[in-house]
Coordinates of C-alpha atoms in Angstrom, one line a residue:
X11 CA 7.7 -14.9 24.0
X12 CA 4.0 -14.0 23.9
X13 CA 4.3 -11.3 20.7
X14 CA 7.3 -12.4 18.8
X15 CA 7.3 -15.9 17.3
X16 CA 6.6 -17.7 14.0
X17 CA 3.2 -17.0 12.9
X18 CA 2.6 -14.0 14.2
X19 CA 3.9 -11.4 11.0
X20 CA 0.3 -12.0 10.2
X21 CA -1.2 -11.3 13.1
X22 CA 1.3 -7.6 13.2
X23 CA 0.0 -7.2 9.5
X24 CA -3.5 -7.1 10.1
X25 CA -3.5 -5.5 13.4
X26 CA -1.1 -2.8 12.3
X27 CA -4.0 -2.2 9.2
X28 CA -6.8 -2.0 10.9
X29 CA -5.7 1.0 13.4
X30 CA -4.2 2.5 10.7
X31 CA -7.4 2.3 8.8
X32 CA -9.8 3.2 11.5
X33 CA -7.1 6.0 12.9
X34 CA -6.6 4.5 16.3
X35 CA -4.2 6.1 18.7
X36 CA -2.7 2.4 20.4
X37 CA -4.5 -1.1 20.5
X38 CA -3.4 -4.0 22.9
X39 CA -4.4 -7.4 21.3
X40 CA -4.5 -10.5 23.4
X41 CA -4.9 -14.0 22.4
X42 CA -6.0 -17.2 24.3
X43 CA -6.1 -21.0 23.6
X44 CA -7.7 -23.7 25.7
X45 CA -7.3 -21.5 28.3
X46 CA -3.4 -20.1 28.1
X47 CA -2.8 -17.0 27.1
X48 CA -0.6 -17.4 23.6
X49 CA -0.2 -14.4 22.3
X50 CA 0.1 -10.7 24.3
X51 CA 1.0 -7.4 22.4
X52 CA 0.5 -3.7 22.2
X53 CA 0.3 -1.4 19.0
X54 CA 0.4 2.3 18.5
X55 CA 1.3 4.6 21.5
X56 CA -0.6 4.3 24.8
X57 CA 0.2 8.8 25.5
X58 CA 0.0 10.7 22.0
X59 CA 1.5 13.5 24.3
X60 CA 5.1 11.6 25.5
X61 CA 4.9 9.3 22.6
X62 CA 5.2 6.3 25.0
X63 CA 4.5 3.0 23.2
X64 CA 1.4 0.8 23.9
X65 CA 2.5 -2.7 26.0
X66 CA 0.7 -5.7 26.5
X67 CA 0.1 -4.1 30.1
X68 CA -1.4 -0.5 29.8
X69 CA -4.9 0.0 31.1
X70 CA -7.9 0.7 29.0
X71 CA -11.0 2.0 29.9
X72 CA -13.8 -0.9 29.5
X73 CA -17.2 1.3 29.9
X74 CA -20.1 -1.1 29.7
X75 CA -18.1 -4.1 29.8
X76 CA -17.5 -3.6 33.3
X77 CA -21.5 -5.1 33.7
X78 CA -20.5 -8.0 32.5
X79 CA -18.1 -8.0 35.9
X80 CA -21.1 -6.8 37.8
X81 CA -23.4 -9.7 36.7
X82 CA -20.6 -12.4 37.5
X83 CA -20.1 -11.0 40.8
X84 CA -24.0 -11.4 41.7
X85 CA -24.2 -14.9 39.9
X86 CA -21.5 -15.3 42.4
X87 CA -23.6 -14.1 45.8
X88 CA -26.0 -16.2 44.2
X89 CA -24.4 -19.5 43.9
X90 CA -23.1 -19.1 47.8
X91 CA -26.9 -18.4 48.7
X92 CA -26.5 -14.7 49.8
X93 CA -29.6 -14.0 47.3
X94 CA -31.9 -15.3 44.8
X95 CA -32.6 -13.8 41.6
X96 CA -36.2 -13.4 42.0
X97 CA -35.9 -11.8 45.3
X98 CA -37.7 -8.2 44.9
X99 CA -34.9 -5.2 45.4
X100 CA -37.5 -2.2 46.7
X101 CA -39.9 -2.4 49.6
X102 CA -40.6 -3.7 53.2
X103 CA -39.1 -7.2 51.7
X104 CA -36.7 -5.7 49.7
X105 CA -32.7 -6.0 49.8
X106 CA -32.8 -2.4 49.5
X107 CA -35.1 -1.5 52.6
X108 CA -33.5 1.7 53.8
X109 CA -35.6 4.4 54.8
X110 CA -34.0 6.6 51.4
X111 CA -35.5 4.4 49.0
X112 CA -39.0 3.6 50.7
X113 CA -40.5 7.4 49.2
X114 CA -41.2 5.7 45.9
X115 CA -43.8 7.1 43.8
X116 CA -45.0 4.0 41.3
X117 CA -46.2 0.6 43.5
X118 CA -44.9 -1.2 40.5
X119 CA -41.0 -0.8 42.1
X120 CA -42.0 -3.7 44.3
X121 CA -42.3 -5.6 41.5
X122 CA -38.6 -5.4 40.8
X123 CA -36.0 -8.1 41.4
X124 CA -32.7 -8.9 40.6
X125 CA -33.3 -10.5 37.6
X126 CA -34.5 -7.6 36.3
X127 CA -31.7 -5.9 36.6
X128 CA -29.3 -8.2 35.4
X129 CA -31.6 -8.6 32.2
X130 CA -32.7 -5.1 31.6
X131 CA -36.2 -5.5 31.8
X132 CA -36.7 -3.1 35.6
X133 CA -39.3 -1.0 33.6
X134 CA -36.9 1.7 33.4
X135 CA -36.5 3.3 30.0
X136 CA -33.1 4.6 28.4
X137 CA -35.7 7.3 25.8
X138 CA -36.6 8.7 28.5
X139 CA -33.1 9.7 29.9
X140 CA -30.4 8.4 31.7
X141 CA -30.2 9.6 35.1
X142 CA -26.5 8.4 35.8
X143 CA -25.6 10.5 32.7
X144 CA -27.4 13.9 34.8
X145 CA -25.8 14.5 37.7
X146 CA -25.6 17.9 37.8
X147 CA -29.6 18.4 37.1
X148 CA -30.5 16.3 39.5
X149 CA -28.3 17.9 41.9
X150 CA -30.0 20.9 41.4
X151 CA -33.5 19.4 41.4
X152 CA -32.4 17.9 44.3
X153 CA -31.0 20.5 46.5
X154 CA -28.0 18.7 47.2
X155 CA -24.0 19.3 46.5
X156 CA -23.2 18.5 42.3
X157 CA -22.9 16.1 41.7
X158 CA -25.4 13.9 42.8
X159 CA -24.4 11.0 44.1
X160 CA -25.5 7.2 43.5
X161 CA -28.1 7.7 46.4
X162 CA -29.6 11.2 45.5
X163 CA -30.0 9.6 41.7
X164 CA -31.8 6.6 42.7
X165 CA -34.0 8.4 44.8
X166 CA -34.4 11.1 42.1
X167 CA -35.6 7.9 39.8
X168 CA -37.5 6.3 42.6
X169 CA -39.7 9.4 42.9
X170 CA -40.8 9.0 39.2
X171 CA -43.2 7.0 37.6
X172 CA -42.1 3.5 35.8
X173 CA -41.8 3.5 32.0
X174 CA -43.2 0.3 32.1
X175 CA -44.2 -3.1 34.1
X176 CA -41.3 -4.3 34.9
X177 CA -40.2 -7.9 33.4
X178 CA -42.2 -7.2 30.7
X179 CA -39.9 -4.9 28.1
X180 CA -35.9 -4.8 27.3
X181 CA -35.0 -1.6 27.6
X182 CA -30.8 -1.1 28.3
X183 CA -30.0 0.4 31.8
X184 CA -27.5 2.3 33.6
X185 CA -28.9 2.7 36.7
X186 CA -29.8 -1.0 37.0
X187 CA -26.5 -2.0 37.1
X188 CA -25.8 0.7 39.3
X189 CA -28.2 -0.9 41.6
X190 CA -26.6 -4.0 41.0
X191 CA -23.6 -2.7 42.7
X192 CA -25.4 -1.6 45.4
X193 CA -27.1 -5.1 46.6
X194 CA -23.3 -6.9 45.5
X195 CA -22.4 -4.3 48.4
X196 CA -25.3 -5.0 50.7
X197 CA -25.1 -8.9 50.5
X198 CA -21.2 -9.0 50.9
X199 CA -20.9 -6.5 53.9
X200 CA -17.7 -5.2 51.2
X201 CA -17.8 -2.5 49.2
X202 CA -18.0 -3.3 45.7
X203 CA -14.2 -3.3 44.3
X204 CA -13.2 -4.9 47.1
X205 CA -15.9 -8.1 46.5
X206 CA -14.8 -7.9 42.9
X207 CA -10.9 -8.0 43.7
X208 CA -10.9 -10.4 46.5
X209 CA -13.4 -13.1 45.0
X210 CA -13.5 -12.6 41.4
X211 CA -10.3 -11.2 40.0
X212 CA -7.4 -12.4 42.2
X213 CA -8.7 -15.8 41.9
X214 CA -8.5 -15.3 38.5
X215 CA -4.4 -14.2 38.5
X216 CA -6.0 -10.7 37.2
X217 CA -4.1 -8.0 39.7
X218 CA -4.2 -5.1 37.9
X219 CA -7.8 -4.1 37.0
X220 CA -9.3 -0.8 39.2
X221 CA -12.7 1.1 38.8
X222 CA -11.6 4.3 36.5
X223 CA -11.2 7.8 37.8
X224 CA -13.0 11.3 36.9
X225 CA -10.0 13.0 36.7
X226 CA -6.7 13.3 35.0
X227 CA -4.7 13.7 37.8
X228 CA -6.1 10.7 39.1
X229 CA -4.9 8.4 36.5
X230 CA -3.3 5.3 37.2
X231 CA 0.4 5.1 36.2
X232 CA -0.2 2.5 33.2
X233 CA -3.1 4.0 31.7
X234 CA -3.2 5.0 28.2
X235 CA -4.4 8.6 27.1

């Protein structure tokens, strides 16, 4: 009923052209009107290996879209009156005030609030390296067991001088949304997937959305390859 009705040869047409244009391995292709899903199908194979075929309810990896789930969930906390937006994340006043992230090297991390983070404008810069994409190194700079974990990194960062004031340049961030998770955390008393599930996603109808594994024997049942 939702991928095989009048109308939608088109849709199979042009779908079916563009993977085969751009060589893509499956594609899952959803369509809503005033708010009702209409139109649910998948294209291609979801496991190049088995040859399984792509369905409307395989799971895809969403990367940086995921922030856009991290955002909602504070403008959530937010509307409830668990935070503010302009309340500062680092220091004695901080959300963050744990003892790990008081050793900060730059005065200017007081400066930081939420909507900093949520708009990219910390004073963290992306040119000068992406500490959630080092691990390893700062494990080893570090002294602690690779790889470093959310912690160990934000102290690494904490420890290092800003790139620039913060609310005064974009500059796109990693680690501020990984921040972000950790104050959806702290305000909720939950840890994060379980905030997102219970208040964002079930409310929603949406049951079958989970944070992605490392590993390939850790992937779920219905994701694609």
């Amino acid at each position: 009923t939702y991928s095989d009705f009048e109308g939608t040869e088109d849709i199979d047409m042009q779908v079916e052209a563009f993977i085969k244009r751009w060589k893509i391995e499956g594609a899952s292709l959803a369509i809503t009107k005033d708010e009702r899903l209409v139109y649910a199908k998948g294209f291609g194979t979801a496991n190049s290996e088995t040859g399984e075929e792509m369905k409307p309810g395989h799971l895809f990896r969403i990367a940086s879209v995921s922030k856009l789930i991290t955002a909602v969930a504070i403008m959530k906390l937010f509307e409830e009156g668990y935070l503010g937006l302009d309340d500062p994340v680092f220091g004695q006043k901080g959300i963050l005030n744990d003892s790990v992230f008081m050793f900060y090297q730059d005065p200017r991390v007081e400066q930081i609030t939420v909507r900093h983070l949520l708009n990219h404008t910390a004073g963290w810069s992306r040119y000068a390296g992406d500490p959630l994409f080092n691990p390893l190194y700062i494990a080893r700079k570090m002294g602690v067991p690779a790889p470093a974990s959310l912690d160990h990194i934000l102290q690494y960062t904490l420890n290092r001088k800003l790139n620039y004031n913060p609310g005064s340049r974009y500059s796109y961030s990693n680690l501020g949304y990984a921040i972000l998770g950790k104050i959806i955390e702290r305000e909720s008393g939950m840890p994060y997937q379980d905030y997102v599930v219970m208040n964002l996603l079930k409310p929603l109808g949406i049951h079958d959305m989970h944070i992605g594994k490392s590993y390939y024997h850790e992937k779920y049942p219905n994701e694609v390859l």
